[in-house]
CSV table of C-alpha atoms in Angstrom, one decimal:
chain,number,residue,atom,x,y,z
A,1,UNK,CA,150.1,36.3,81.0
A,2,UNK,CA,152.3,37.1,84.0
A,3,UNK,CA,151.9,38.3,87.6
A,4,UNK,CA,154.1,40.9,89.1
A,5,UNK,CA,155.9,40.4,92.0
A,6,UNK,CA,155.1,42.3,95.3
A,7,UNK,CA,157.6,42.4,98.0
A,8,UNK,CA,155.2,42.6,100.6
A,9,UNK,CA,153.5,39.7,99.4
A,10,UNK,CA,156.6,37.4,99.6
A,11,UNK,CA,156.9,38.9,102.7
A,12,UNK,CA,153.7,37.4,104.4
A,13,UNK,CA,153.4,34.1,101.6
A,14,UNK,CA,151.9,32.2,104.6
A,15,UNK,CA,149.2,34.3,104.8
A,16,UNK,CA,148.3,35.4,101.4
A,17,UNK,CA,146.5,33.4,99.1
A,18,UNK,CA,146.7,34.2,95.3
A,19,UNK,CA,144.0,33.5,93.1
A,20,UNK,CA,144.4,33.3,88.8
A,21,UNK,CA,140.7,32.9,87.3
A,22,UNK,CA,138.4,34.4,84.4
A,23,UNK,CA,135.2,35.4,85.3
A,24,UNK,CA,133.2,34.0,82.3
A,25,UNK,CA,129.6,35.0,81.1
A,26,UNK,CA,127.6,32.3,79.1
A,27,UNK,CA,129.1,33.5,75.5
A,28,UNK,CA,132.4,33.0,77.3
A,29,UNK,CA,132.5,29.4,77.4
A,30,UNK,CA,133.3,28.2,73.9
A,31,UNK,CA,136.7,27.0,73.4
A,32,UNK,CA,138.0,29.0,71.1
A,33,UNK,CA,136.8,32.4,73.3
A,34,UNK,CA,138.9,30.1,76.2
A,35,UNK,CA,142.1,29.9,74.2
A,36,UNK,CA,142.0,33.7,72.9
A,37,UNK,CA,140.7,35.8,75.9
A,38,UNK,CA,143.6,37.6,78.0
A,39,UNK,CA,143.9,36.0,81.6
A,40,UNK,CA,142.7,37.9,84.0
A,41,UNK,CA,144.6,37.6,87.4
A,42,UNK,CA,142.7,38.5,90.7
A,43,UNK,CA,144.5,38.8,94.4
A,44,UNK,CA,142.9,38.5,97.0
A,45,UNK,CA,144.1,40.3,100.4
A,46,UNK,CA,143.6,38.8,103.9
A,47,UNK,CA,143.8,35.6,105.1
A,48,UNK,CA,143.2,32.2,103.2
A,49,UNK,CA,140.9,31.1,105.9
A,50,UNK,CA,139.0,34.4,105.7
A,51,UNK,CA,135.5,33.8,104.8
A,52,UNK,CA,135.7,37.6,102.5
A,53,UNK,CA,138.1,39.5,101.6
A,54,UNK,CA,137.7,43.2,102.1
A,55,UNK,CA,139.7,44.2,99.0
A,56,UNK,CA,140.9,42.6,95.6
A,57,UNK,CA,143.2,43.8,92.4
A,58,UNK,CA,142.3,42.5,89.1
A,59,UNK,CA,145.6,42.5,86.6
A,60,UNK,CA,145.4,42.1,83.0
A,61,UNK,CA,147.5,43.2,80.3
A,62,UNK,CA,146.4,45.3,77.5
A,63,UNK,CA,145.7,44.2,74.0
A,64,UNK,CA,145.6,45.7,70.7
A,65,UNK,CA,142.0,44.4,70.5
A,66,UNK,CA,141.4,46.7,74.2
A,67,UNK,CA,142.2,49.9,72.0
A,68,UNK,CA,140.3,52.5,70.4
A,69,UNK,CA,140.8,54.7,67.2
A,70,UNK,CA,143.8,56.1,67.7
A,71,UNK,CA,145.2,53.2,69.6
A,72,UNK,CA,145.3,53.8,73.3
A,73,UNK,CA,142.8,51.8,75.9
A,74,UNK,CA,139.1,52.6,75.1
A,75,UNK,CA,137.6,54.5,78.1
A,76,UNK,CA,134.8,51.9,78.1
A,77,UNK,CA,136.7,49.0,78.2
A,78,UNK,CA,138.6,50.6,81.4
A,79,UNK,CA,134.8,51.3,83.0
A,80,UNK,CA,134.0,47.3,82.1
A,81,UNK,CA,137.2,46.4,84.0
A,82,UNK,CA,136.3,48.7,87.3
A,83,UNK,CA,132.6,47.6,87.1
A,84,UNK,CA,134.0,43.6,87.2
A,85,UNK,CA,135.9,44.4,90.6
A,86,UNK,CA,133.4,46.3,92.0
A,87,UNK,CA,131.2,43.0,90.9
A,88,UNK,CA,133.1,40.3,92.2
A,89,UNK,CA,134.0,42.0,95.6
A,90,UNK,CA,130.5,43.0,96.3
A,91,UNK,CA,129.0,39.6,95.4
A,92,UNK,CA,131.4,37.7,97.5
A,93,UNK,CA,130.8,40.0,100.0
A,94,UNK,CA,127.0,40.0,100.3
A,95,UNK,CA,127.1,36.1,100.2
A,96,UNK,CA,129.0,36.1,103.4
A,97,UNK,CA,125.9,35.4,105.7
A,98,UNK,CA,122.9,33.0,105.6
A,99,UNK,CA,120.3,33.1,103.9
A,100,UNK,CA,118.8,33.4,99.9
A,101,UNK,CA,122.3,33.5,97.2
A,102,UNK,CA,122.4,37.0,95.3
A,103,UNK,CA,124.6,38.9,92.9
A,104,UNK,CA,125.4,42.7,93.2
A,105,UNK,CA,123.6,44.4,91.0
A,106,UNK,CA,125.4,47.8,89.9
A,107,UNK,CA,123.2,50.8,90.6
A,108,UNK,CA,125.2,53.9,90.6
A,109,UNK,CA,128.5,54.7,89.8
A,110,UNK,CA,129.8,57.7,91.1
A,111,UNK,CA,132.1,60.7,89.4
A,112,UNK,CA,135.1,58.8,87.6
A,113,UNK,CA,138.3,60.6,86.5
A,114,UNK,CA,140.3,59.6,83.5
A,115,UNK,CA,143.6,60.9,85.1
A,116,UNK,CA,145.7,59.6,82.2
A,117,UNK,CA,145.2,57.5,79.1
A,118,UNK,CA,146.3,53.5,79.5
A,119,UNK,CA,148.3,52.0,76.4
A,120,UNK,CA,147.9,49.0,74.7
A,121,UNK,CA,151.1,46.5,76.1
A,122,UNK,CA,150.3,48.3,79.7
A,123,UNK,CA,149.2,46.1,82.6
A,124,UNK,CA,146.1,47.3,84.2
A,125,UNK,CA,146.2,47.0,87.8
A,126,UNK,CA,142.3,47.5,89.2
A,127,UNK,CA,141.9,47.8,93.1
A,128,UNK,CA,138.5,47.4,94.5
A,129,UNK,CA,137.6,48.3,98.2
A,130,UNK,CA,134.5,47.9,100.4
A,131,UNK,CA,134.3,51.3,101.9
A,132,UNK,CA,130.6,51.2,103.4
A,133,UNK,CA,127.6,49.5,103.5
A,134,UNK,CA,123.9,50.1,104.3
A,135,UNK,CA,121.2,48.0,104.9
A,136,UNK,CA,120.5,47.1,101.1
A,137,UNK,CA,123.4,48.7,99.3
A,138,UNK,CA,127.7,48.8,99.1
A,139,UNK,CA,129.9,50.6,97.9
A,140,UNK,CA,133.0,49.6,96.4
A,141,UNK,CA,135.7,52.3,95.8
A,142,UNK,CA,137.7,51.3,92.9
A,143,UNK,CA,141.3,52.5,91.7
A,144,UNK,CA,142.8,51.9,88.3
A,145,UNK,CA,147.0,52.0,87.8
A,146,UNK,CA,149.0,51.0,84.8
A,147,UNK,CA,152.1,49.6,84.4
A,148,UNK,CA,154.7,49.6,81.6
A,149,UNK,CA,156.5,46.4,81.9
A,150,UNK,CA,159.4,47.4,80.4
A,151,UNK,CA,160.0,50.5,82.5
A,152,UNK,CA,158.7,49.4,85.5
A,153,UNK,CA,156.8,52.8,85.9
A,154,UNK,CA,153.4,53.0,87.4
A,155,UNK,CA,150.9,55.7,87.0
A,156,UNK,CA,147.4,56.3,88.7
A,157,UNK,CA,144.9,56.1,85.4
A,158,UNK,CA,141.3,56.3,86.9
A,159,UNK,CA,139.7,56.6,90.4
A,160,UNK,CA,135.9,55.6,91.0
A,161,UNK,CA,133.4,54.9,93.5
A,162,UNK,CA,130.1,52.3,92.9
A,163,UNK,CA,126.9,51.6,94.3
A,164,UNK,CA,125.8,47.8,94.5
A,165,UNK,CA,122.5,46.0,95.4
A,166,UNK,CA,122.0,42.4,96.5
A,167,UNK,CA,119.6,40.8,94.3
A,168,UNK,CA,117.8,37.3,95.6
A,169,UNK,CA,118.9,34.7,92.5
A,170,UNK,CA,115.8,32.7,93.4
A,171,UNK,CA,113.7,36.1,93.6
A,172,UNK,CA,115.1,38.8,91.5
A,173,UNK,CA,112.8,41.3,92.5
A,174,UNK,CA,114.0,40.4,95.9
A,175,UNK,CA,116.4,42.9,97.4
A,176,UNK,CA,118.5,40.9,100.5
A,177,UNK,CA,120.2,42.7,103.5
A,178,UNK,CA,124.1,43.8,103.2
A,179,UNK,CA,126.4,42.0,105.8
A,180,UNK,CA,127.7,44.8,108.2
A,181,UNK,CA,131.4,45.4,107.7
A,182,UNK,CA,134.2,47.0,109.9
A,183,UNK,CA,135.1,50.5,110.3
A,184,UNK,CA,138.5,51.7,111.0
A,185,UNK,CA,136.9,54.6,113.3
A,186,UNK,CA,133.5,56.0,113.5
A,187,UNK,CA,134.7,59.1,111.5
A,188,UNK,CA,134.8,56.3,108.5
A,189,UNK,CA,131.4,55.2,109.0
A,190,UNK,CA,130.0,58.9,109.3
A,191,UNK,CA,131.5,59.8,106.0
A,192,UNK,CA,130.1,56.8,104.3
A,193,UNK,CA,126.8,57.2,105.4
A,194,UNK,CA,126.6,60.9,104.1
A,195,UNK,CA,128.0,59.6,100.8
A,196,UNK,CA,125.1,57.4,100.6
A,197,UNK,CA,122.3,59.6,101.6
A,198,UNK,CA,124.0,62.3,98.7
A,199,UNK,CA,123.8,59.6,96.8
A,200,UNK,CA,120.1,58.4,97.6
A,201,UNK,CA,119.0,61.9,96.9
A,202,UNK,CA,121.0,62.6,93.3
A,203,UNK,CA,119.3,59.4,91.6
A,204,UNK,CA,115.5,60.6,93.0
A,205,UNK,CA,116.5,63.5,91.3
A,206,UNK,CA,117.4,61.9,88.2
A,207,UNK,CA,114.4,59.8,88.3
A,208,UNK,CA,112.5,63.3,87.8
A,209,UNK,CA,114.3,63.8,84.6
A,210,UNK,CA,114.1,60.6,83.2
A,211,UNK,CA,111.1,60.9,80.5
A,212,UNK,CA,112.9,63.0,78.0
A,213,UNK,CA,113.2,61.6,74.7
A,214,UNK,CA,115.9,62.1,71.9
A,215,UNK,CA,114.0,63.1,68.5
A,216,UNK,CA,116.3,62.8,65.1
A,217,UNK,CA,116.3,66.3,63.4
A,218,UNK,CA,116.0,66.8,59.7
A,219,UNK,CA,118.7,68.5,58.1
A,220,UNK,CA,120.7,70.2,61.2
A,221,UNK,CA,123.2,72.6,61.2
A,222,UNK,CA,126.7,71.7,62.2
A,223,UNK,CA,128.0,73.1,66.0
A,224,UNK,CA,123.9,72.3,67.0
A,225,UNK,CA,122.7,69.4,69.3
A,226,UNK,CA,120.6,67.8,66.3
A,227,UNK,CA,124.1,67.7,64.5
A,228,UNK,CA,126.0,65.5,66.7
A,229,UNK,CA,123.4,63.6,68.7
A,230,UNK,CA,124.2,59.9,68.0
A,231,UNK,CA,122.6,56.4,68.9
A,232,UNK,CA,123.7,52.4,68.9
A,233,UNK,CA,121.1,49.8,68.5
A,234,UNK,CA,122.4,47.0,70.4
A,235,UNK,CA,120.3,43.2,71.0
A,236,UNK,CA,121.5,41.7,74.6
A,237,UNK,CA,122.8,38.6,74.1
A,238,UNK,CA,124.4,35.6,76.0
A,239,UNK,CA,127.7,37.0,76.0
A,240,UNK,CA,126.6,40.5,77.4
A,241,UNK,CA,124.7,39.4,80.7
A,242,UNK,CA,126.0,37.5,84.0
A,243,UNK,CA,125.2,34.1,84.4
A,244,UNK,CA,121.5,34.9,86.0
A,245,UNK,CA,120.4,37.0,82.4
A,246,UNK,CA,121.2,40.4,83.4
A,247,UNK,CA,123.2,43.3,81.4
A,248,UNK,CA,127.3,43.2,83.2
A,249,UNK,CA,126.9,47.0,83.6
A,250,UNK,CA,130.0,47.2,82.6
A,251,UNK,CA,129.3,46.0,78.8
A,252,UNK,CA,126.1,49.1,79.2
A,253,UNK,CA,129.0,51.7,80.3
A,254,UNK,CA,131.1,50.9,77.1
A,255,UNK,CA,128.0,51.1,74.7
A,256,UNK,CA,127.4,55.0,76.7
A,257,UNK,CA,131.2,55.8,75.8
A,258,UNK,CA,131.6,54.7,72.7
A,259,UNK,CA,128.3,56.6,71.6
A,260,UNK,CA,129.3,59.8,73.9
A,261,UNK,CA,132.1,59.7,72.1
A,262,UNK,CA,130.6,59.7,68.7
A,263,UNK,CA,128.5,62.8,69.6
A,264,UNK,CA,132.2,64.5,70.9
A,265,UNK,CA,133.9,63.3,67.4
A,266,UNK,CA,131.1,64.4,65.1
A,267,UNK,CA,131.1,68.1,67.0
A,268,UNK,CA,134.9,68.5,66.7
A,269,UNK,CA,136.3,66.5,64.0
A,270,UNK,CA,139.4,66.2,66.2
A,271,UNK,CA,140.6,63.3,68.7
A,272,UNK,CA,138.3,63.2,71.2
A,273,UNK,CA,138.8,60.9,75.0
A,274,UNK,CA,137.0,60.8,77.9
A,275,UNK,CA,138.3,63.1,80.3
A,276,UNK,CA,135.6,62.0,83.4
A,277,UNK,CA,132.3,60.6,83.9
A,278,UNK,CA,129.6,62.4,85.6
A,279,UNK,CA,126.9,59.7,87.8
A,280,UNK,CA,126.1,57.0,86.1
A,281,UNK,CA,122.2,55.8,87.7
A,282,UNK,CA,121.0,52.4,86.9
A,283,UNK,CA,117.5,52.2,87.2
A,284,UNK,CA,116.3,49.4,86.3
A,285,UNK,CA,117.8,45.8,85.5
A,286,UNK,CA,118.3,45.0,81.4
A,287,UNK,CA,117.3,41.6,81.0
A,288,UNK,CA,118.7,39.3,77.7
A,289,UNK,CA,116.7,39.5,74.8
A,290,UNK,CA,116.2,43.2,75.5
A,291,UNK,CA,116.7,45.9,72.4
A,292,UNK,CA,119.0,48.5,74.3
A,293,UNK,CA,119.2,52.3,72.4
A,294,UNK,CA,121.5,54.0,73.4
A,295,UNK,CA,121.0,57.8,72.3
A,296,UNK,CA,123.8,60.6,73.6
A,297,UNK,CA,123.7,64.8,73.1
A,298,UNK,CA,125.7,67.3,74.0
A,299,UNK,CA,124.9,69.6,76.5
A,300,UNK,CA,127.3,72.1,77.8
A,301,UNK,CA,130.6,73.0,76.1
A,302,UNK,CA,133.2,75.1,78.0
A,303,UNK,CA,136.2,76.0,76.4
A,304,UNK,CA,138.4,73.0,76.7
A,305,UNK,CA,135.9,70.3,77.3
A,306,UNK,CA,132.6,69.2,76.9
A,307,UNK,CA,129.5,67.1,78.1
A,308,UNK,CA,127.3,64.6,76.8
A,309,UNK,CA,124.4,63.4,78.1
A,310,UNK,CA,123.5,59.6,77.5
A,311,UNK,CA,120.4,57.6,77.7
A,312,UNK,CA,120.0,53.9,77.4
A,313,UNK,CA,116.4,52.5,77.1
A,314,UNK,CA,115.1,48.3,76.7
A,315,UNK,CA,113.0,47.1,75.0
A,316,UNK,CA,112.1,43.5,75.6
A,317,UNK,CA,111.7,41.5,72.4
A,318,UNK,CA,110.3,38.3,74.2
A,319,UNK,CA,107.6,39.8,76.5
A,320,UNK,CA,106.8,42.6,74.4
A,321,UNK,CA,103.8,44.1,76.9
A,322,UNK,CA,106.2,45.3,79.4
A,323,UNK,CA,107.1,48.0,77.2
A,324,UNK,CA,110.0,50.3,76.4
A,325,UNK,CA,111.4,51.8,79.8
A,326,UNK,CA,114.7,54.0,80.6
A,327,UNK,CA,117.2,52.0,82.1
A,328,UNK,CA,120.4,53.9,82.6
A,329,UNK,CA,121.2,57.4,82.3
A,330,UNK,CA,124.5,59.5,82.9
A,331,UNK,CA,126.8,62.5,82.0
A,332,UNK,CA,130.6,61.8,80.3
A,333,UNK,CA,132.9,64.8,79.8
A,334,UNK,CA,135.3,64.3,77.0
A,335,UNK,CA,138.3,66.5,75.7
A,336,UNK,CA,139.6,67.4,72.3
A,337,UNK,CA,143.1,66.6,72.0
A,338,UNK,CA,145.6,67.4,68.6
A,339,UNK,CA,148.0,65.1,66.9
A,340,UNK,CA,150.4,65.4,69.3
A,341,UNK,CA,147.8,64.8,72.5
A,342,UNK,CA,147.4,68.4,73.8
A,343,UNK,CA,144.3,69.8,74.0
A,344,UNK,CA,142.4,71.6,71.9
A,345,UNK,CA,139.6,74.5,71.8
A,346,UNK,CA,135.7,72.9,71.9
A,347,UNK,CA,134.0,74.5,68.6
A,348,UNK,CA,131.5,76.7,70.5
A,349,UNK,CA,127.9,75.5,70.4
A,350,UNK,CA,124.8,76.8,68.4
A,351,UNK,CA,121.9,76.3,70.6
A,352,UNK,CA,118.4,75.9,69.5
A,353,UNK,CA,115.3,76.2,71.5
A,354,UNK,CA,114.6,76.8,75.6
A,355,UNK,CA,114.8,73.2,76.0
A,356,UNK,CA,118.8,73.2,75.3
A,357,UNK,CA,119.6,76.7,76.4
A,358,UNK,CA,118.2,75.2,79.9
A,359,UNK,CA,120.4,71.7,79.7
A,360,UNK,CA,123.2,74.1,78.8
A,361,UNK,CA,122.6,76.1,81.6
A,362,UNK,CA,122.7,73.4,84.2
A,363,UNK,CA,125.7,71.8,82.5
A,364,UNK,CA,127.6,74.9,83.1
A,365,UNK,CA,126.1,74.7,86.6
A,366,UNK,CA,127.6,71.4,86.9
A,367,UNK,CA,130.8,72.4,85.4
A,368,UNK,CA,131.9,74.9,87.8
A,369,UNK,CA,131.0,72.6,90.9
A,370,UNK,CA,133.3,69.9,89.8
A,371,UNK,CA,135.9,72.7,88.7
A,372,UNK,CA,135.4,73.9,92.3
A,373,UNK,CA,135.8,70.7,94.0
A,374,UNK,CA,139.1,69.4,91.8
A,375,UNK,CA,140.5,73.1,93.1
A,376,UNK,CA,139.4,72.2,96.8
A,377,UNK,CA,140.7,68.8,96.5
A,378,UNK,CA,144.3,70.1,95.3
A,379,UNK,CA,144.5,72.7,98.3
A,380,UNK,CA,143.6,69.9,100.7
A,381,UNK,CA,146.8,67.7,98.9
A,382,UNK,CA,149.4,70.7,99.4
């Protein structure tokens, strides 16, 4: 463990407060998970006597144990890292006024970039921000940099933006009211509030969507959907879920990469990463005990990249007459890359059916609009 310096911070050490903890979830608490889990260092800015802080970094050095395949950070355990800022910033937050104890609940992450890949020995550096809140929700905007210790250098890995609710710990059903927060200008507050509308009306849209269900397929050919549509079984236990018996929705987000990135590996044969992650809607909470499947299919393929469409549905073991419902859906975009990490050609795919020609069709749809936004964002940096 170690903590970086920062100039600025020695600069103003009578103001600052630094803070070393690990967040721990039930199966976190046995001692030999206490002497083997990497510390994780969170700084708070803003004054000690500050009832919140409006912004906090989570450092923590990679391990070989954080890597995937082909050895550098697993895009899922990045997501769990930016979903436990988001977390603890938006819980402290919401807490700030009187009235019932909650927990943010995640509900929506937002388009997230995979800008580079993160290697195992590199120091991840998460930055979480309050950026607006409504009546019932926050949103937390989240930035990921790593650091090579040895070098010194720094490099922006990931950039995301999530959607919390307040849930009542004595009610859980209970949604509570958000604590106002400040604006630099009323220009910041305008833009928030039209991210959050956008928002509001992408997951009712969703929502419309949300009965499909993933059938296996008997004998497929390779290059279809049927070939390389995957799915994890997965029992929630103690050591997935917060301390109040929910899913972390950042162990859900890992399961949804790790099985989008089986469907990528099974349709390319190559190296495959995530390159971005579409919206991620949680719909409804995934209590312990539950039976999560999570089932992923391709859906679009362009040239150099393509998309996978994930579902995660519960099933609760203990009270079996609530039934099986969809809990979490989302889109991830992953890349083919060679032996020496340049990208390769997506094997075109062999579609089947109205059903996928349709889901290709809107993939495409929502290929070009992010292609057209990354080339309007670039423009607007120049």
């Amino acid at each position: 463990m170690f903590v970086r310096s920062d100039p600025q911070q020695k600069q103003h050490a009578t103001r600052l407060s630094l803070h070393i903890a690990i967040l721990t979830a039930p199966g976190d608490l046995r001692q030999d998970k206490l002497n083997k889990e990497p510390v994780i260092i969170i700084i708070m800015s803003g004054t000690q006597s500050q009832a919140t802080a409006s912004s906090l970094q989570i450092c923590r050095i990679m391990r070989p144990d954080d890597a995937n395949i082909v050895g550098n950070v697993h895009g899922g355990t990045i997501l769990k890292m930016i979903e436990e800022a988001g977390c603890i910033i938006g819980t402290r937050h919401c807490n700030t006024q009187p009235g019932d104890r909650c927990a943010a609940q995640l509900a929506r992450v937002e388009r997230t970039d995979f800008l580079y890949p993160m290697f195992i020995g590199e120091v991840a550096h998460v930055s979480a921000e309050i950026t607006y809140a409504s009546k019932h929700s926050v949103e937390v905007q989240v930035h990921v940099m790593s650091e090579n210790i040895l070098t010194g250098a720094t490099k922006m890995t990931n950039r995301a933006a999530l959607w919390y609710v307040p849930f009542s710990l004595e009610d859980v059903d209970n949604v509570t009211e958000v604590p106002p927060i400040k604006y630099a200008s009323p220009g910041q507050e305008e833009e928030g509030k039209k991210r959050y509308e956008a928002q509001k009306m992408e997951r009712l849209e969703t929502k419309e969507r949300n009965g499909e269900l993933l059938m296996p397929v008997s004998a497929p050919e390779p290059y279809t959907v049927g070939f390389s549509q995957s799915s994890l079984i997965h029992l929630v236990g103690p050591s997935d879920c917060t301390l109040h018996g929910f899913v972390h929705g950042g162990v859900t987000m890992k399961l949804m990469d790790e099985v989008a990135g089986i469907v990528a590996a099974r349709h390319c044969k190559t190296n495959i990463v995530t390159a971005s992650v579409d919206a991620i809607n949680f719909h409804r909470k995934i209590m312990k005990g539950c039976v999560v499947t999570v089932s992923g299919r391709a859906t679009f393929a362009s040239n150099k990249s393509m998309e996978i469409e994930v579902f995660v549905d519960a099933d609760p073991l203990i009270e079996a007459e609530k039934g099986k419902y969809r809990a979490v859906t989302a889109f991830f975009t992953y890349i083919s890359l060679d032996k020496q990490g340049k990208p390769l050609s997506i094997p075109p795919m062999k579609l089947e059916g109205d059903g996928e020609q349709r889901r290709f069709e809107d993939g495409k749809m929502r290929y070009l609009q992010n292609k057209a936004k990354r080339l309007a964002d670039k423009e607007r940096q120049q």
